[in-house]
PDB file of C-alpha atoms and ligand atoms in Angstrom:
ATOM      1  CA  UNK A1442      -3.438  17.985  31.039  1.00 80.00           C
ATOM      2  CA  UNK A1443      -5.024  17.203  27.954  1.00 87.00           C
ATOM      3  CA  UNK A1444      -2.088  15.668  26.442  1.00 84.00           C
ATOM      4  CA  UNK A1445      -1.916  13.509  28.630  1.00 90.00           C
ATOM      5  CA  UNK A1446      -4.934  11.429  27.178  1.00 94.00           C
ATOM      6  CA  UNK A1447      -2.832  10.345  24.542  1.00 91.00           C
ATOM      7  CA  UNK A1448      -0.620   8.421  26.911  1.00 91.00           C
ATOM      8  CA  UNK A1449      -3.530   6.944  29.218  1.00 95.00           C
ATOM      9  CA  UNK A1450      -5.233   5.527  26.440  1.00 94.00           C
ATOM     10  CA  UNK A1451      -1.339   3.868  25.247  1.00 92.00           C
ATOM     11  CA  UNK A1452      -0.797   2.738  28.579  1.00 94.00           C
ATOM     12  CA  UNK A1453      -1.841   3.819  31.754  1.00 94.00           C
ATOM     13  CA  UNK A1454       0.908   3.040  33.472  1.00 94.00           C
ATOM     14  CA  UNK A1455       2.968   5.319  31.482  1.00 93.00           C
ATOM     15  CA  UNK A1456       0.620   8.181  32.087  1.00 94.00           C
ATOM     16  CA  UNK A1457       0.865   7.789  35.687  1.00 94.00           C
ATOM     17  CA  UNK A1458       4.639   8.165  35.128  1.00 93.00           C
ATOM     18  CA  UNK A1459       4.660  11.490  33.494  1.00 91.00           C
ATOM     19  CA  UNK A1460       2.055  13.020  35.199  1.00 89.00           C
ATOM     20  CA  UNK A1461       1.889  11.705  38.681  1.00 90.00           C
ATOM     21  CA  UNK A1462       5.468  10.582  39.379  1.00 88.00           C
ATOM     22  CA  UNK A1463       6.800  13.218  36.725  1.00 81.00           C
ATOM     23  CA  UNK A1464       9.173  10.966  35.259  1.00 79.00           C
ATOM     24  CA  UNK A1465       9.743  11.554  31.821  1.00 69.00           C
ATOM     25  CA  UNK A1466      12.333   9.659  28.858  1.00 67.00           C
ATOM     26  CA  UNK A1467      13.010  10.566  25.752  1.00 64.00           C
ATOM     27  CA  UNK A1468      13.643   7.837  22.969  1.00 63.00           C
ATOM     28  CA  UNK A1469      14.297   9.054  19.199  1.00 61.00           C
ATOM     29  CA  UNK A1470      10.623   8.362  18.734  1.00 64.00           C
ATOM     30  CA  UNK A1471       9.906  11.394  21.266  1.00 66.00           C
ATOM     31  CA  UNK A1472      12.629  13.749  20.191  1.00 66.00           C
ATOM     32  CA  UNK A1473      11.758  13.775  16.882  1.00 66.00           C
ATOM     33  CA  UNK A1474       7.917  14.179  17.771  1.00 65.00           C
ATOM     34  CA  UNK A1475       8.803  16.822  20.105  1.00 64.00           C
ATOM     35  CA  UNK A1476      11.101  19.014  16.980  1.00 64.00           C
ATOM     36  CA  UNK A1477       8.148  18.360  15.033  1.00 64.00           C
ATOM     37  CA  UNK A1478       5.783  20.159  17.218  1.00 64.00           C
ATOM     38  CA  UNK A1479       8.440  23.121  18.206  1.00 65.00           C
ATOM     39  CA  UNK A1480       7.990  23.927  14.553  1.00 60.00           C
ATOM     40  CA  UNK A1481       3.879  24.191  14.258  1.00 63.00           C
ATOM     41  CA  UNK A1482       3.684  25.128  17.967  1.00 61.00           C
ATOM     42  CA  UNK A1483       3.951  29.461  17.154  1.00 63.00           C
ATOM     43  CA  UNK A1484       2.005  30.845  19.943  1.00 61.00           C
ATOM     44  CA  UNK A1485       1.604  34.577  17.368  1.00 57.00           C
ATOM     45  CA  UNK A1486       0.594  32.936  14.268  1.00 66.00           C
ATOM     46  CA  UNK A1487      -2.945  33.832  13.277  1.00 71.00           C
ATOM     47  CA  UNK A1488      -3.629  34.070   9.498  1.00 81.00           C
ATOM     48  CA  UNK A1489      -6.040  33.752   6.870  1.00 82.00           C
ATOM     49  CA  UNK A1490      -6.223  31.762   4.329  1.00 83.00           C
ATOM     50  CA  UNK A1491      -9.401  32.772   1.619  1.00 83.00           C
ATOM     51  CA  UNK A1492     -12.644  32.000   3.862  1.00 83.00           C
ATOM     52  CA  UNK A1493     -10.443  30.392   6.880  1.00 90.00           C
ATOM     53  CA  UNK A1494      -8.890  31.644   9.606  1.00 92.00           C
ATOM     54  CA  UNK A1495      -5.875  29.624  11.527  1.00 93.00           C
ATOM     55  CA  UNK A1496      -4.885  29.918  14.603  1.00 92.00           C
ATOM     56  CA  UNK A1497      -2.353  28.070  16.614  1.00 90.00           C
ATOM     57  CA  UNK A1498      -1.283  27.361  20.363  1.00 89.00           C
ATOM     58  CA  UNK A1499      -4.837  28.432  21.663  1.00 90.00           C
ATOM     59  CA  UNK A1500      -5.264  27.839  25.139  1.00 93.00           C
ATOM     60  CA  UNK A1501      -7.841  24.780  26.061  1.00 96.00           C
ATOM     61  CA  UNK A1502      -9.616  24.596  29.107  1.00 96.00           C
ATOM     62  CA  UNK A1503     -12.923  22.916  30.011  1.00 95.00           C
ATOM     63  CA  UNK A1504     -14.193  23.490  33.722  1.00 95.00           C
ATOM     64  CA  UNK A1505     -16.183  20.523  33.327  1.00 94.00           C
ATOM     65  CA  UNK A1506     -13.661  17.708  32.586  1.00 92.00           C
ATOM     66  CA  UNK A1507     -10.962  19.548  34.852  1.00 92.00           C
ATOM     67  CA  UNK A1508      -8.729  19.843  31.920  1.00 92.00           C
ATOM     68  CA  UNK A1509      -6.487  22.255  30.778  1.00 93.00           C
ATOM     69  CA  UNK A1510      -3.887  22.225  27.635  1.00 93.00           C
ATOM     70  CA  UNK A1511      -2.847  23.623  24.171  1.00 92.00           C
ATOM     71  CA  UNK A1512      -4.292  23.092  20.928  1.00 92.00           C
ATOM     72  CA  UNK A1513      -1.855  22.598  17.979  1.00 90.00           C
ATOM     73  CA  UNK A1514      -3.996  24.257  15.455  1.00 93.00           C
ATOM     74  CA  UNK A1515      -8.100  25.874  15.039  1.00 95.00           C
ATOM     75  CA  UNK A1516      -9.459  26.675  12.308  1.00 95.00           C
ATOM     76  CA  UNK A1517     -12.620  28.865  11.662  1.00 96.00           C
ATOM     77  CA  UNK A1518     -14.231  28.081   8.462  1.00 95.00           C
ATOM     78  CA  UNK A1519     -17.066  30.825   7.691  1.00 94.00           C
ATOM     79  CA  UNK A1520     -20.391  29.869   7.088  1.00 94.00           C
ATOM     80  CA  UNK A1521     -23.403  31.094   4.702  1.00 91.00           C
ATOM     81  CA  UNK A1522     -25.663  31.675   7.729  1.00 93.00           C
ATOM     82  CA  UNK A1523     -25.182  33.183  11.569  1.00 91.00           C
ATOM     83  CA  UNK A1524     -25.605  29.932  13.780  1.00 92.00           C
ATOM     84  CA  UNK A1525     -21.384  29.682  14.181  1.00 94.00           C
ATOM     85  CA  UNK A1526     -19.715  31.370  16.492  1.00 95.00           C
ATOM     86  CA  UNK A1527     -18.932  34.822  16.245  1.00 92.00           C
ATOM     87  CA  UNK A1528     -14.964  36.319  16.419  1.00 89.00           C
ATOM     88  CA  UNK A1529     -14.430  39.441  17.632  1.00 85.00           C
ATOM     89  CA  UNK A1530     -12.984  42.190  15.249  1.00 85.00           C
ATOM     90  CA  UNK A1531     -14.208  39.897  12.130  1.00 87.00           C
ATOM     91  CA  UNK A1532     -17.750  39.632  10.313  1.00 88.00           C
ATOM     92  CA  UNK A1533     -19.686  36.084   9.739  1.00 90.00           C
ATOM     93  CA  UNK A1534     -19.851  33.829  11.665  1.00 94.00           C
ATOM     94  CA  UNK A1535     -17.533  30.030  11.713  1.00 96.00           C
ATOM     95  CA  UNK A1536     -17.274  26.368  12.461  1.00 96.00           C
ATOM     96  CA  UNK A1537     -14.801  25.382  14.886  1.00 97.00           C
ATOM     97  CA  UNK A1538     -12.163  22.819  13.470  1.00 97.00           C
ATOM     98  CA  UNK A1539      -9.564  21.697  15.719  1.00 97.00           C
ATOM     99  CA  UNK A1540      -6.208  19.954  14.165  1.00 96.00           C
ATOM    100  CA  UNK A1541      -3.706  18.277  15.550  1.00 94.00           C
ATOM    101  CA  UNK A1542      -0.128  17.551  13.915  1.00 93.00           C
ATOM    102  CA  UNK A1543       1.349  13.797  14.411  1.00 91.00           C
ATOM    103  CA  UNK A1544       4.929  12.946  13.233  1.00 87.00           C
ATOM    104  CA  UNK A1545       4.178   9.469  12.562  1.00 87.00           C
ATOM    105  CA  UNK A1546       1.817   6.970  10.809  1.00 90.00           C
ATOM    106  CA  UNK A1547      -1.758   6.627  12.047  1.00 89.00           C
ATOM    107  CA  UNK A1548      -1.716   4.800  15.427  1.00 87.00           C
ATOM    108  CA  UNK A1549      -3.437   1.420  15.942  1.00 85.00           C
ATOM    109  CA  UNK A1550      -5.102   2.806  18.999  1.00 89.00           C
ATOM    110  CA  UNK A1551      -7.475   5.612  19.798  1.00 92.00           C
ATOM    111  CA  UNK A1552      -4.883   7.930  21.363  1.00 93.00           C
ATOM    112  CA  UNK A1553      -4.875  10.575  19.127  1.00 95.00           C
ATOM    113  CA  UNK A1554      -8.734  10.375  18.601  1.00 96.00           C
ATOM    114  CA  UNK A1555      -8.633  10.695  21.419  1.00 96.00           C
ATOM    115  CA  UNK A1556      -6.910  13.233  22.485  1.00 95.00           C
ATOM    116  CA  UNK A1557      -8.395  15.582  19.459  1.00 97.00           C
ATOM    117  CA  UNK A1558     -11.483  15.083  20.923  1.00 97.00           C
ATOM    118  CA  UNK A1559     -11.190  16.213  24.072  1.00 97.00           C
ATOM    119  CA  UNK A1560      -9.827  19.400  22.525  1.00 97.00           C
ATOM    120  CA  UNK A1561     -13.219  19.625  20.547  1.00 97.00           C
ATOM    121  CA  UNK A1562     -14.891  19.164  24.106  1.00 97.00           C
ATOM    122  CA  UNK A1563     -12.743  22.240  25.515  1.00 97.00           C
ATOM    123  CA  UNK A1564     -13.744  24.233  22.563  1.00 97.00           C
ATOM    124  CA  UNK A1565     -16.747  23.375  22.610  1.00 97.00           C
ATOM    125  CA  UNK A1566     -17.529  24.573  26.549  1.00 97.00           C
ATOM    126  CA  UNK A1567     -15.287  27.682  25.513  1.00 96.00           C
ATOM    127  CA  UNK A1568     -17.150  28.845  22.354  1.00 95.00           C
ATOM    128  CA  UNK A1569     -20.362  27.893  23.584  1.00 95.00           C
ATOM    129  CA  UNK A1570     -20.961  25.770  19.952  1.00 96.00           C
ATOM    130  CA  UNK A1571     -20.928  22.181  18.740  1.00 96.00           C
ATOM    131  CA  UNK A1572     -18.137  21.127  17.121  1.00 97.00           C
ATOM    132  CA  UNK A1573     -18.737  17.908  14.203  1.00 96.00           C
ATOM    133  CA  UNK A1574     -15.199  17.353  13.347  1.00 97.00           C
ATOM    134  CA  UNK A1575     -11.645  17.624  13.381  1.00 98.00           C
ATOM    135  CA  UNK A1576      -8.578  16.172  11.533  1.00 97.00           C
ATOM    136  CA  UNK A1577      -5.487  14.674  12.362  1.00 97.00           C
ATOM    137  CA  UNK A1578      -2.053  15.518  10.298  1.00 95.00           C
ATOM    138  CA  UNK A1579       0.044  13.008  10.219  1.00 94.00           C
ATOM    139  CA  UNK A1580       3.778  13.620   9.028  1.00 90.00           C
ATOM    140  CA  UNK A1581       4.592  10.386   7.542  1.00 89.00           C
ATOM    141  CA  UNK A1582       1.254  10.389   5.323  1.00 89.00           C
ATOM    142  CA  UNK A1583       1.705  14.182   4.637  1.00 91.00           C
ATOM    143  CA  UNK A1584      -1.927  14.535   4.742  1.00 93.00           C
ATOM    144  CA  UNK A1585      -4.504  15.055   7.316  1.00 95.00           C
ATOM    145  CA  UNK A1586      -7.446  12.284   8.246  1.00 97.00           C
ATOM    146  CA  UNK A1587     -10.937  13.218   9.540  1.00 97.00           C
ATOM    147  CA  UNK A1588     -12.019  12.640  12.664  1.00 98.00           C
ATOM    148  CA  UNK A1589     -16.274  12.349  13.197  1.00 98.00           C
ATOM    149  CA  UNK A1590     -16.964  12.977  17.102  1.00 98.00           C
ATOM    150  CA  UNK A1591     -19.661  10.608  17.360  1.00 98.00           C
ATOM    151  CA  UNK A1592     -21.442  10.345  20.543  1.00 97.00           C
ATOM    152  CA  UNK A1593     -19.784   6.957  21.459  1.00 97.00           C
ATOM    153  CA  UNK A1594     -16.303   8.656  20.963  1.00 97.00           C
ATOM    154  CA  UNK A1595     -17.356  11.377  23.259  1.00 97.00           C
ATOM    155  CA  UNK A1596     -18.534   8.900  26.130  1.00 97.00           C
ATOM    156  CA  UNK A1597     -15.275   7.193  25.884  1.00 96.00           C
ATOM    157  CA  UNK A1598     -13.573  10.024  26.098  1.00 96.00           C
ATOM    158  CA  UNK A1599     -14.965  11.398  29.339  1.00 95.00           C
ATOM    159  CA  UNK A1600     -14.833   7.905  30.934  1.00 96.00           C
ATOM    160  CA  UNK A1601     -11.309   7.792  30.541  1.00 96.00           C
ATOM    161  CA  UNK A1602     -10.970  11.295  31.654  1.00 95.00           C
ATOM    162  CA  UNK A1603     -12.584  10.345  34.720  1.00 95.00           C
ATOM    163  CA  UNK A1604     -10.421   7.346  35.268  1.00 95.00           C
ATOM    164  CA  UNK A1605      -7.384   9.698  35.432  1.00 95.00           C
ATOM    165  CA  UNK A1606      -8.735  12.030  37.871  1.00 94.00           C
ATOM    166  CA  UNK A1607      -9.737   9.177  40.101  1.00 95.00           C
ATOM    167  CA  UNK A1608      -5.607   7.815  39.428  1.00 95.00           C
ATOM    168  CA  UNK A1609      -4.764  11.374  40.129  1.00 93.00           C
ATOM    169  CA  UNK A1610      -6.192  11.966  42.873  1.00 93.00           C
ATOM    170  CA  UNK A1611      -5.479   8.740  44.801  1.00 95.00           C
ATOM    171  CA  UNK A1612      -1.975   8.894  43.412  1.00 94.00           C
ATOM    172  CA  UNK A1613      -2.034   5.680  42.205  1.00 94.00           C
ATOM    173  CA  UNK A1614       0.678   4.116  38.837  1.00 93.00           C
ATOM    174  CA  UNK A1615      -1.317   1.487  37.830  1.00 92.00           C
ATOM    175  CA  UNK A1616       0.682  -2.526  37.354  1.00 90.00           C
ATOM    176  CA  UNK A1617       2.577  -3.058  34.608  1.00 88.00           C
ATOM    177  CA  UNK A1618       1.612  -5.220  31.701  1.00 85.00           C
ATOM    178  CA  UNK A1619       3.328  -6.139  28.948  1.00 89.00           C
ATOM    179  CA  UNK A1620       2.315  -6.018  25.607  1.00 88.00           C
ATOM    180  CA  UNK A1621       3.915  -4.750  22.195  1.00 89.00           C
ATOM    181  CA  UNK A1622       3.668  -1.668  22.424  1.00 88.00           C
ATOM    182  CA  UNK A1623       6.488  -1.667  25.382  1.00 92.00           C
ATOM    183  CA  UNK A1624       9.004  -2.070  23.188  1.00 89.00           C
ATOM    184  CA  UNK A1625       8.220   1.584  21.751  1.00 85.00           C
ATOM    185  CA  UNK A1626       7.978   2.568  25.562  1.00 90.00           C
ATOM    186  CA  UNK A1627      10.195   5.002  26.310  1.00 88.00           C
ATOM    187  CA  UNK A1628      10.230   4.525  29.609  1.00 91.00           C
ATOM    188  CA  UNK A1629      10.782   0.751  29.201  1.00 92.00           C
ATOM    189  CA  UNK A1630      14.034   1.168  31.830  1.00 90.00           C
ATOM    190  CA  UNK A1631      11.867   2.701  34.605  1.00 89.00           C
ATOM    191  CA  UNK A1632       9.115   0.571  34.620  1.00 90.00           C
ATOM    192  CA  UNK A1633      11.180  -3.024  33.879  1.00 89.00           C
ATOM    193  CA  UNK A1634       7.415  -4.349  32.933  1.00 88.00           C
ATOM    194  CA  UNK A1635       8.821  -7.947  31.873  1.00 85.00           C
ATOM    195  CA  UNK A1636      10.455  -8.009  35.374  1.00 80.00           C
ATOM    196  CA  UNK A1637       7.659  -6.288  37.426  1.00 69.00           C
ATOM    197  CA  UNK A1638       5.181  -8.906  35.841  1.00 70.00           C
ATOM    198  CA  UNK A1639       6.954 -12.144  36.659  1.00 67.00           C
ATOM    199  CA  UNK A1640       7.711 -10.470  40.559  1.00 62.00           C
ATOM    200  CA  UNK A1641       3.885 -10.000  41.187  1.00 67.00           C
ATOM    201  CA  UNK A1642       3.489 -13.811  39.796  1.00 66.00           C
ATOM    202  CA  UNK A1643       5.832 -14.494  42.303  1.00 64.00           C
ATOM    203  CA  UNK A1644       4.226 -12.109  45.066  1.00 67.00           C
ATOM    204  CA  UNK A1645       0.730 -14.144  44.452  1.00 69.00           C
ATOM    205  CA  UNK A1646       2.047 -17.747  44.465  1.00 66.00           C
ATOM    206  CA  UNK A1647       3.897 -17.399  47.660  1.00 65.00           C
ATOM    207  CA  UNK A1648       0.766 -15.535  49.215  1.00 68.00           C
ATOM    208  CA  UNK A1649      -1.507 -17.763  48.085  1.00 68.00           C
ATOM    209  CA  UNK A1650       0.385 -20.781  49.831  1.00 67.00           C
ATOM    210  CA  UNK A1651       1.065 -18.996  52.909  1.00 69.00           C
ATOM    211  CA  UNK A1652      -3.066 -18.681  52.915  1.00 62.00           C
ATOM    212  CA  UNK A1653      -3.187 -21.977  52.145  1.00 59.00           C
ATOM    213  CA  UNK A1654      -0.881 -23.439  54.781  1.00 57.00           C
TER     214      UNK A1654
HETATM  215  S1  SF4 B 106       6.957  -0.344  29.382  1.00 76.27           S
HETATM  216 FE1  SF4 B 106       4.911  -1.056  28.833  1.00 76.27          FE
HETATM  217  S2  SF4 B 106       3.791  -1.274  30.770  1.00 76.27           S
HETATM  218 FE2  SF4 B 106       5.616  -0.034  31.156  1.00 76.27          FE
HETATM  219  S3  SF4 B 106       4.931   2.066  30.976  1.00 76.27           S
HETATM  220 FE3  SF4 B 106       5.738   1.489  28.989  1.00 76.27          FE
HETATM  221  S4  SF4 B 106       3.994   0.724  27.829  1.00 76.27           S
HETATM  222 FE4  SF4 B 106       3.388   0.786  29.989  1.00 76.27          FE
END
């Protein structure tokens, strides 16, 4: 699933929770991100404003990553010339813009970067087009950012993508590690990463002295 980016790129591990061991906690951090996006999720909503037309809950799939999901929000801004794609029902022809909503503050990570792109690659393979940009709404700033999908952003994108297939696949919840960001984690209680760390120290000091013996 293409949300599922978002969590791969904050940890791995938790990924592998949701989506391969489908174990999933709320924390107040979730709940409120998940009301957030019950109110800009409306599947029927299609309007438009002057020269753009918005659309949300589009379907997202791209045959070539594998991936399937929802986008928040597209928009299609016209253009002056006939080289964007083409909507049925409506003249001109528009630019793709994909935007995603965020309760909180921009993230010290690329996870939502992320994530957006990979809806601009499903687009993209859908709409047969290139698509430059995108922006990111976040709540807390009440404003939305820009997001340029450079090439290098594109190639990190698809190597992580790949990484979680080959996780998939192999069914595999990657080690805990703990870092800072656990204590946002909310699945902190299933994966006890403080424990789980100092257990595997444990695991490799008594194997290494049984080798060594
Ligand atoms: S507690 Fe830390 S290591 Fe465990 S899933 Fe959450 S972020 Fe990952």
């Amino acid at each position: 699933m293409i949300s599922g980016i978002q969590h791969f790129v904050f940890c791995p591990r938790q990924w592998a929770f949701i989506h391969i061991e489908q174990s999933w906690k709320d924390n107040v951090k979730t709940f409120k991100g998940h009301k957030f996006h019950e109110k800009v999720d409306d599947p029927y909503a299609f309007e438009k404003r002057g020269e753009r037309i918005i659309s949300r809950s589009i379907p997202l799939i791209s045959h070539k990553l594998c991936l399937k999901g929802i986008s928040d929000c597209v928009e299609f801004h016209i253009r002056n010339d006939s080289l964007g794609v083409k909507i049925s029902g409506r003249d001109g022809s528009y630019d793709i813009i994909p935007i995603e909503y965020k309760i909180g503050d921009i993230k010290n990570d690329e996870s939502d970067i992320s994530q957006l792109c990979v809806q601009a690659i499903c687009l993209e393979e859908m709409f047969n087009t290139k698509i430059e940009k995108g922006y990111l709404y976040y709540g807390k700033l009440r404003r939305r950012v820009e997001v340029v999908f450079t090439n290098e952003l594109r190639e990190n994108v698809k190597s992580l993508v790949e990484k979680m297939k080959y996780y998939f696949e192999n069914g595999i919840t990657p080690k805990p590690c703990y870092k800072k960001h656990c204590k946002n984690c909310s699945l902190y209680d299933i994966c006890l990463p403080k424990l789980n760390c100092k257990y595997d120290k444990v695991k490799n000091y008594i194997n290494s002295h049984i080798e060594d013996s």
